[in-house]
Short mmCIF file of C-alpha atoms in Angstrom, two decimals:
data_model
loop_
_atom_site.label_atom_id
_atom_site.label_comp_id
_atom_site.label_asym_id
_atom_site.label_seq_id
_atom_site.Cartn_x
_atom_site.Cartn_y
_atom_site.Cartn_z
CA MET E 21 -12.19 2.58 7.02
CA LYS E 22 -15.71 2.20 5.70
CA GLN E 23 -18.40 3.64 7.90
CA SER E 24 -20.66 0.64 7.25
CA VAL E 25 -18.05 -1.68 8.78
CA MET E 26 -17.68 0.45 11.90
CA THR E 27 -21.46 0.75 12.19
CA HIS E 28 -21.66 -3.03 12.02
CA ILE E 29 -19.07 -3.37 14.80
CA PHE E 30 -20.74 -0.75 16.99
CA SER E 31 -24.01 -2.69 16.72
CA HIS E 32 -22.39 -5.54 18.66
CA LEU E 33 -20.90 -3.38 21.43
CA PRO E 34 -22.54 -1.96 24.57
CA ILE E 35 -23.39 1.71 24.09
CA PRO E 36 -20.69 3.12 26.46
CA ILE E 37 -17.97 1.10 24.71
CA ALA E 38 -19.30 1.87 21.23
CA ASP E 39 -19.47 5.60 21.99
CA SER E 40 -15.91 5.64 23.35
CA VAL E 41 -14.53 3.78 20.32
CA ARG E 42 -16.52 6.03 17.97
CA ARG E 43 -14.96 9.15 19.48
CA ALA E 44 -11.49 7.66 19.09
CA ALA E 45 -12.22 6.71 15.47
CA GLU E 46 -12.80 10.38 14.70
CA GLN E 47 -9.19 11.11 15.68
CA VAL E 48 -7.15 8.07 14.58
CA THR E 49 -7.37 5.08 12.24
CA ILE E 50 -8.25 2.00 14.25
CA GLU E 51 -6.86 -1.40 13.25
CA GLU E 52 -7.94 -3.51 16.24
CA ILE E 53 -10.35 -3.18 19.17
CA ARG E 54 -9.28 -5.27 22.16
CA LEU E 55 -11.72 -6.13 24.93
CA ARG E 56 -10.70 -7.87 28.16
CA SER E 57 -13.17 -8.96 30.79
CA GLY E 58 -12.86 -6.57 33.72
CA GLY E 59 -10.25 -4.46 31.93
CA LYS E 60 -10.12 -1.21 30.01
CA VAL E 61 -10.78 -1.26 26.28
CA THR E 62 -7.64 -0.73 24.21
CA LEU E 63 -7.21 0.15 20.54
CA LEU E 64 -4.40 -0.62 18.15
CA THR E 65 -4.19 2.39 15.85
CA THR E 66 -1.84 3.56 13.12
CA GLU E 67 -0.32 5.80 15.78
CA GLY E 68 0.15 3.07 18.40
CA THR E 69 -1.88 1.71 21.32
CA ARG E 70 -4.61 3.84 22.87
CA VAL E 71 -6.25 2.98 26.21
CA LEU E 72 -9.86 4.13 26.53
CA ASN E 73 -11.46 5.21 29.77
CA VAL E 74 -14.14 2.54 29.58
CA THR E 75 -14.19 -0.99 31.00
CA CYS E 76 -15.71 -4.18 29.63
CA SER E 77 -17.41 -6.21 32.35
CA ALA E 78 -17.74 -10.00 32.33
CA GLY E 79 -21.46 -9.65 31.62
CA GLN E 80 -20.83 -7.28 28.72
CA MET E 81 -18.22 -9.68 27.33
CA ALA E 82 -20.74 -12.54 27.33
CA ASP E 83 -23.36 -10.35 25.63
CA ILE E 84 -20.89 -9.22 22.95
CA VAL E 85 -19.96 -12.83 22.11
CA VAL E 86 -23.62 -13.83 21.78
CA SER E 87 -24.29 -10.81 19.57
CA LEU E 88 -21.30 -11.55 17.34
CA CYS E 89 -22.69 -15.07 16.90
CA GLN E 90 -26.15 -13.71 16.00
CA ASN E 91 -27.58 -15.32 19.15
CA SER E 92 -26.42 -18.77 18.05
CA LEU E 93 -23.23 -19.87 19.77
CA HIS E 94 -23.77 -23.41 18.51
CA SER E 95 -23.57 -22.42 14.85
CA HIS E 96 -20.17 -20.78 15.45
CA MET E 97 -18.75 -23.46 17.73
CA ASP E 98 -16.31 -24.86 15.17
CA THR E 99 -14.55 -21.53 14.66
CA ILE E 100 -14.82 -20.58 18.35
CA ASN E 101 -12.88 -23.76 19.12
CA GLN E 102 -10.24 -22.55 16.65
CA GLY E 103 -10.03 -19.19 18.41
CA TYR E 104 -12.11 -16.84 16.31
CA ILE E 105 -15.54 -15.68 15.14
CA THR E 106 -16.20 -14.13 11.73
CA THR E 107 -19.21 -11.82 11.59
CA THR E 108 -21.67 -11.44 8.74
CA ALA E 109 -19.73 -8.38 7.52
CA GLY E 110 -16.45 -10.29 7.31
CA VAL E 111 -14.99 -8.91 10.53
CA ARG E 112 -12.69 -11.44 12.20
CA VAL E 113 -12.73 -11.52 16.00
CA GLY E 114 -10.05 -13.48 17.85
CA LEU E 115 -10.99 -14.85 21.25
CA ILE E 116 -9.53 -16.44 24.36
CA GLY E 117 -11.38 -18.28 27.10
CA ARG E 118 -11.33 -21.49 29.11
CA ALA E 119 -10.67 -24.43 26.81
CA VAL E 120 -12.45 -27.72 27.48
CA LEU E 121 -10.30 -30.52 26.04
CA ALA E 122 -11.16 -34.02 24.81
CA ASP E 123 -8.50 -36.35 23.40
CA GLY E 124 -6.08 -33.45 23.23
CA ARG E 125 -8.43 -31.31 21.13
CA VAL E 126 -10.51 -28.27 22.06
CA LYS E 127 -14.06 -29.51 22.48
CA SER E 128 -15.47 -26.15 23.54
CA VAL E 129 -14.44 -22.73 24.84
CA THR E 130 -16.26 -21.20 27.79
CA ASP E 131 -15.88 -18.07 29.93
CA ILE E 132 -14.43 -15.97 27.12
CA THR E 133 -12.19 -13.32 28.63
CA SER E 134 -10.55 -11.55 25.67
CA LEU E 135 -11.69 -10.43 22.22
CA ASN E 136 -9.63 -8.91 19.44
CA ILE E 137 -11.82 -7.25 16.80
CA ARG E 138 -9.75 -6.77 13.65
CA ILE E 139 -10.96 -3.98 11.37
CA PRO E 140 -10.85 -5.07 7.70
CA THR E 141 -9.41 -2.40 5.44
CA ASN E 142 -8.93 -1.87 1.73
CA ARG E 143 -5.77 0.08 0.95
CA GLN E 144 -5.83 0.72 -2.75
CA GLY E 145 -2.47 0.44 -4.46
CA VAL E 146 -0.57 -1.31 -1.68
CA ALA E 147 -0.16 -4.42 -3.85
CA VAL E 148 1.43 -2.61 -6.82
CA PRO E 149 4.99 -3.90 -6.07
CA ILE E 150 3.63 -7.46 -5.88
CA ILE E 151 1.82 -7.05 -9.20
CA ASP E 152 4.99 -5.66 -10.80
CA CYS E 153 6.88 -8.74 -9.61
CA LEU E 154 4.22 -11.14 -10.92
CA GLN E 155 4.01 -9.27 -14.20
CA SER E 156 7.78 -9.56 -14.69
CA GLN E 157 7.25 -13.33 -14.56
CA SER E 158 4.25 -13.21 -16.93
CA PHE E 159 1.95 -14.08 -14.01
CA GLY E 160 3.16 -17.67 -14.29
CA CYS E 161 5.08 -18.18 -11.03
CA GLY E 162 4.06 -18.62 -7.41
CA LEU E 163 4.86 -16.09 -4.70
CA LEU E 164 4.85 -16.30 -0.89
CA ILE E 165 4.53 -13.29 1.41
CA PHE E 166 5.71 -13.72 5.00
CA SER E 167 5.80 -11.59 8.14
CA PRO E 168 4.95 -11.77 11.84
CA PRO E 169 1.22 -11.50 12.66
CA GLY E 170 -0.47 -8.12 12.35
CA VAL E 171 1.83 -6.52 9.78
CA GLY E 172 -0.69 -6.40 6.93
CA LYS E 173 -0.54 -9.62 4.91
CA THR E 174 -4.32 -9.97 4.66
CA THR E 175 -4.77 -6.35 3.60
CA LEU E 176 -2.07 -6.82 0.96
CA LEU E 177 -3.66 -9.99 -0.44
CA ARG E 178 -7.06 -8.31 -0.47
CA ASP E 179 -5.79 -5.42 -2.58
CA LEU E 180 -3.94 -7.85 -4.85
CA ALA E 181 -7.09 -9.86 -5.56
CA ILE E 182 -9.22 -6.76 -6.11
CA THR E 183 -6.69 -5.17 -8.47
CA LEU E 184 -6.08 -8.30 -10.54
CA GLY E 185 -9.84 -8.84 -10.80
CA MET E 186 -10.37 -5.45 -12.45
CA ALA E 187 -9.27 -3.73 -15.66
CA PRO E 188 -6.74 -3.87 -17.19
CA TYR E 189 -5.84 -7.31 -15.78
CA TYR E 190 -9.11 -9.25 -15.49
CA LYS E 191 -7.26 -12.32 -14.20
CA LYS E 192 -9.38 -15.33 -13.29
CA ILE E 193 -8.66 -15.50 -9.57
CA CYS E 194 -9.83 -18.16 -7.13
CA LEU E 195 -9.70 -16.54 -3.70
CA VAL E 196 -9.63 -19.01 -0.81
CA ASP E 197 -11.27 -17.28 2.15
CA SER E 198 -11.59 -19.95 4.81
CA ARG E 199 -12.20 -17.37 7.58
CA ARG E 200 -14.50 -15.05 5.59
CA GLU E 201 -12.27 -11.99 6.10
CA LEU E 202 -10.15 -11.94 2.96
CA SER E 203 -13.01 -11.24 0.54
CA PHE E 204 -14.15 -8.00 2.21
CA GLY E 205 -14.78 -5.37 -0.52
CA MET E 206 -14.39 -7.86 -3.36
CA GLU E 207 -17.61 -6.76 -5.13
CA GLN E 208 -15.74 -4.62 -7.67
CA ALA E 209 -13.39 -7.46 -8.63
CA VAL E 210 -15.48 -8.94 -11.44
CA THR E 211 -13.20 -11.90 -12.30
CA VAL E 212 -12.63 -13.16 -8.74
CA ASP E 213 -14.40 -16.31 -7.50
CA VAL E 214 -14.45 -16.67 -3.71
CA PHE E 215 -14.34 -19.93 -1.77
CA ARG E 216 -15.82 -19.02 1.62
CA ASP E 217 -15.55 -21.38 4.62
CA TYR E 218 -13.90 -24.15 2.58
CA PRO E 219 -10.83 -25.83 4.08
CA LYS E 220 -7.90 -24.48 2.06
CA GLU E 221 -6.85 -27.86 0.74
CA LEU E 222 -10.37 -28.65 -0.53
CA ALA E 223 -10.83 -25.21 -2.08
CA ILE E 224 -7.51 -25.50 -3.91
CA GLU E 225 -8.44 -28.91 -5.28
CA ILE E 226 -11.89 -27.78 -6.47
CA ALA E 227 -10.51 -24.56 -7.96
CA VAL E 228 -8.08 -26.41 -10.20
CA ARG E 229 -10.58 -29.10 -11.14
CA THR E 230 -13.58 -26.91 -11.94
CA MET E 231 -12.76 -23.18 -12.23
CA SER E 232 -9.73 -23.00 -14.59
CA PRO E 233 -8.13 -20.12 -12.66
CA ASN E 234 -5.15 -18.07 -13.80
CA MET E 235 -4.01 -18.14 -10.20
CA ILE E 236 -5.11 -19.04 -6.69
CA ILE E 237 -4.75 -16.64 -3.75
CA CYS E 238 -4.99 -17.82 -0.14
CA ASP E 239 -3.95 -16.65 3.31
CA GLU E 240 -1.89 -18.29 6.06
CA ILE E 241 -0.76 -21.66 4.72
CA GLY E 242 1.37 -24.18 6.56
CA ASN E 243 -0.18 -27.53 7.50
CA PRO E 244 0.61 -30.77 5.63
CA ALA E 245 -2.81 -31.08 3.96
CA GLU E 246 -2.48 -27.56 2.54
CA ALA E 247 1.06 -28.30 1.37
CA ASP E 248 -0.12 -31.43 -0.45
CA ALA E 249 -2.87 -29.44 -2.18
CA ILE E 250 -0.40 -26.74 -3.21
CA LEU E 251 1.92 -29.36 -4.66
CA SER E 252 -1.01 -30.60 -6.72
CA VAL E 253 -1.65 -27.06 -7.95
CA HIS E 254 2.01 -26.71 -8.90
CA ASN E 255 1.82 -29.84 -11.02
CA SER E 256 -1.27 -28.46 -12.78
CA GLY E 257 0.50 -25.28 -13.82
CA VAL E 258 -1.65 -22.89 -11.75
CA PRO E 259 0.50 -20.46 -9.71
CA ILE E 260 -0.44 -19.82 -6.11
CA ILE E 261 0.00 -16.60 -4.14
CA ALA E 262 -0.06 -17.18 -0.40
CA THR E 263 1.08 -15.87 2.98
CA ALA E 264 2.68 -17.42 6.04
CA HIS E 265 3.74 -16.33 9.52
CA ALA E 266 7.50 -15.92 9.94
CA ALA E 267 9.90 -13.18 10.96
CA SER E 268 12.66 -14.24 8.55
CA ILE E 269 13.29 -16.52 5.61
CA SER E 270 15.25 -18.89 7.84
CA GLU E 271 12.38 -19.07 10.32
CA LEU E 272 9.94 -19.65 7.46
CA LEU E 273 11.94 -22.55 6.03
CA SER E 274 12.51 -24.11 9.43
CA VAL E 275 8.90 -25.32 9.19
CA PRO E 276 9.02 -28.77 7.53
CA THR E 277 6.05 -28.19 5.22
CA MET E 278 7.42 -24.84 4.04
CA ARG E 279 10.84 -26.35 3.48
CA ASP E 280 9.28 -29.13 1.39
CA LEU E 281 7.40 -26.58 -0.73
CA HIS E 282 10.59 -24.60 -1.22
CA MET E 283 12.56 -27.64 -2.35
CA THR E 284 9.85 -28.45 -4.89
CA GLY E 285 10.07 -24.97 -6.40
CA ILE E 286 6.49 -23.93 -5.67
CA PHE E 287 7.37 -20.27 -5.07
CA ALA E 288 9.68 -18.38 -7.41
CA THR E 289 9.79 -15.37 -5.08
CA TYR E 290 9.50 -14.75 -1.36
CA VAL E 291 8.42 -11.34 -0.05
CA ALA E 292 9.45 -10.29 3.45
CA LEU E 293 6.89 -7.80 4.76
CA ARG E 294 7.67 -5.21 7.41
CA ARG E 295 5.67 -2.28 8.73
CA ARG E 296 7.22 1.17 8.87
CA ASN E 297 5.82 4.56 9.81
CA ASP E 298 5.56 5.47 6.13
CA GLY E 299 3.81 2.21 5.15
CA LEU E 300 4.75 -1.36 4.28
CA LYS E 301 8.29 -2.29 3.32
CA MET E 302 8.65 -5.27 0.98
CA THR E 303 11.91 -7.15 0.40
CA PHE E 304 11.81 -9.45 -2.63
CA ILE E 305 13.91 -12.61 -2.32
CA PRO E 306 14.32 -14.86 -5.40
CA ALA E 307 13.87 -18.47 -4.33
CA ALA E 308 16.92 -19.45 -6.39
CA GLU E 309 19.08 -17.36 -4.04
CA VAL E 310 17.80 -18.99 -0.85
CA GLU E 311 20.10 -21.57 0.71
CA LEU E 312 18.83 -24.08 3.25
#
């Protein structure tokens, strides 16, 4: 955990909460800070959940949200309506509040009651098994990593992009970072080009048309527009490395768009990701062995 990131987070928190989290950070590695209006602050750590003896009031919650938005709620309204804020340091904050609907869509979110501050981390070397798999296929085939939320898919993709963007690989990577959290720490990856805030489908299209990448890396795919863009990438010969939410291969392929991608042969390998006490466990599943 980089001190600059934690300092950035503390700058948005009331002093009593920041001090309490800071003391905990000296003892354990924090992965998430959860704030609930009127409730005690809780931390998700590598050792489990820790409840702090400090409460976040409704007024403090409102002040934190304004601070995270740099005093401009309006400029972050699009992502707030989608359930998150991304700070200037690439820290993603999930949120829940009262949704105001119009024509079945979220028009605005008011009275925010819960925040989940996810701490971005760089874990050097975690992507080595993925790189070995890609290398065995001459970096010419697509790969999809799946797991339930919170296991470590984003951290894994981040290390993959950084590693492939450095010696000895120097792969031309287009990194699609639509939420501005995937590219944290990417400065050392000299051959990685980052698409920040672009819709995934548009970034994929532009990457193929203008950037001649060796591969495209993006997080959390699944909707029809993204699937169409990935099919276009497949036809252009550019492999894509992506992630999706699913607890099993059968659950993954029960989603119509994912099933369509599978039947087209987009991904040569699926990687089931699980978290264990000693780190991440990866199970590699050749697509040719998957039966619908």
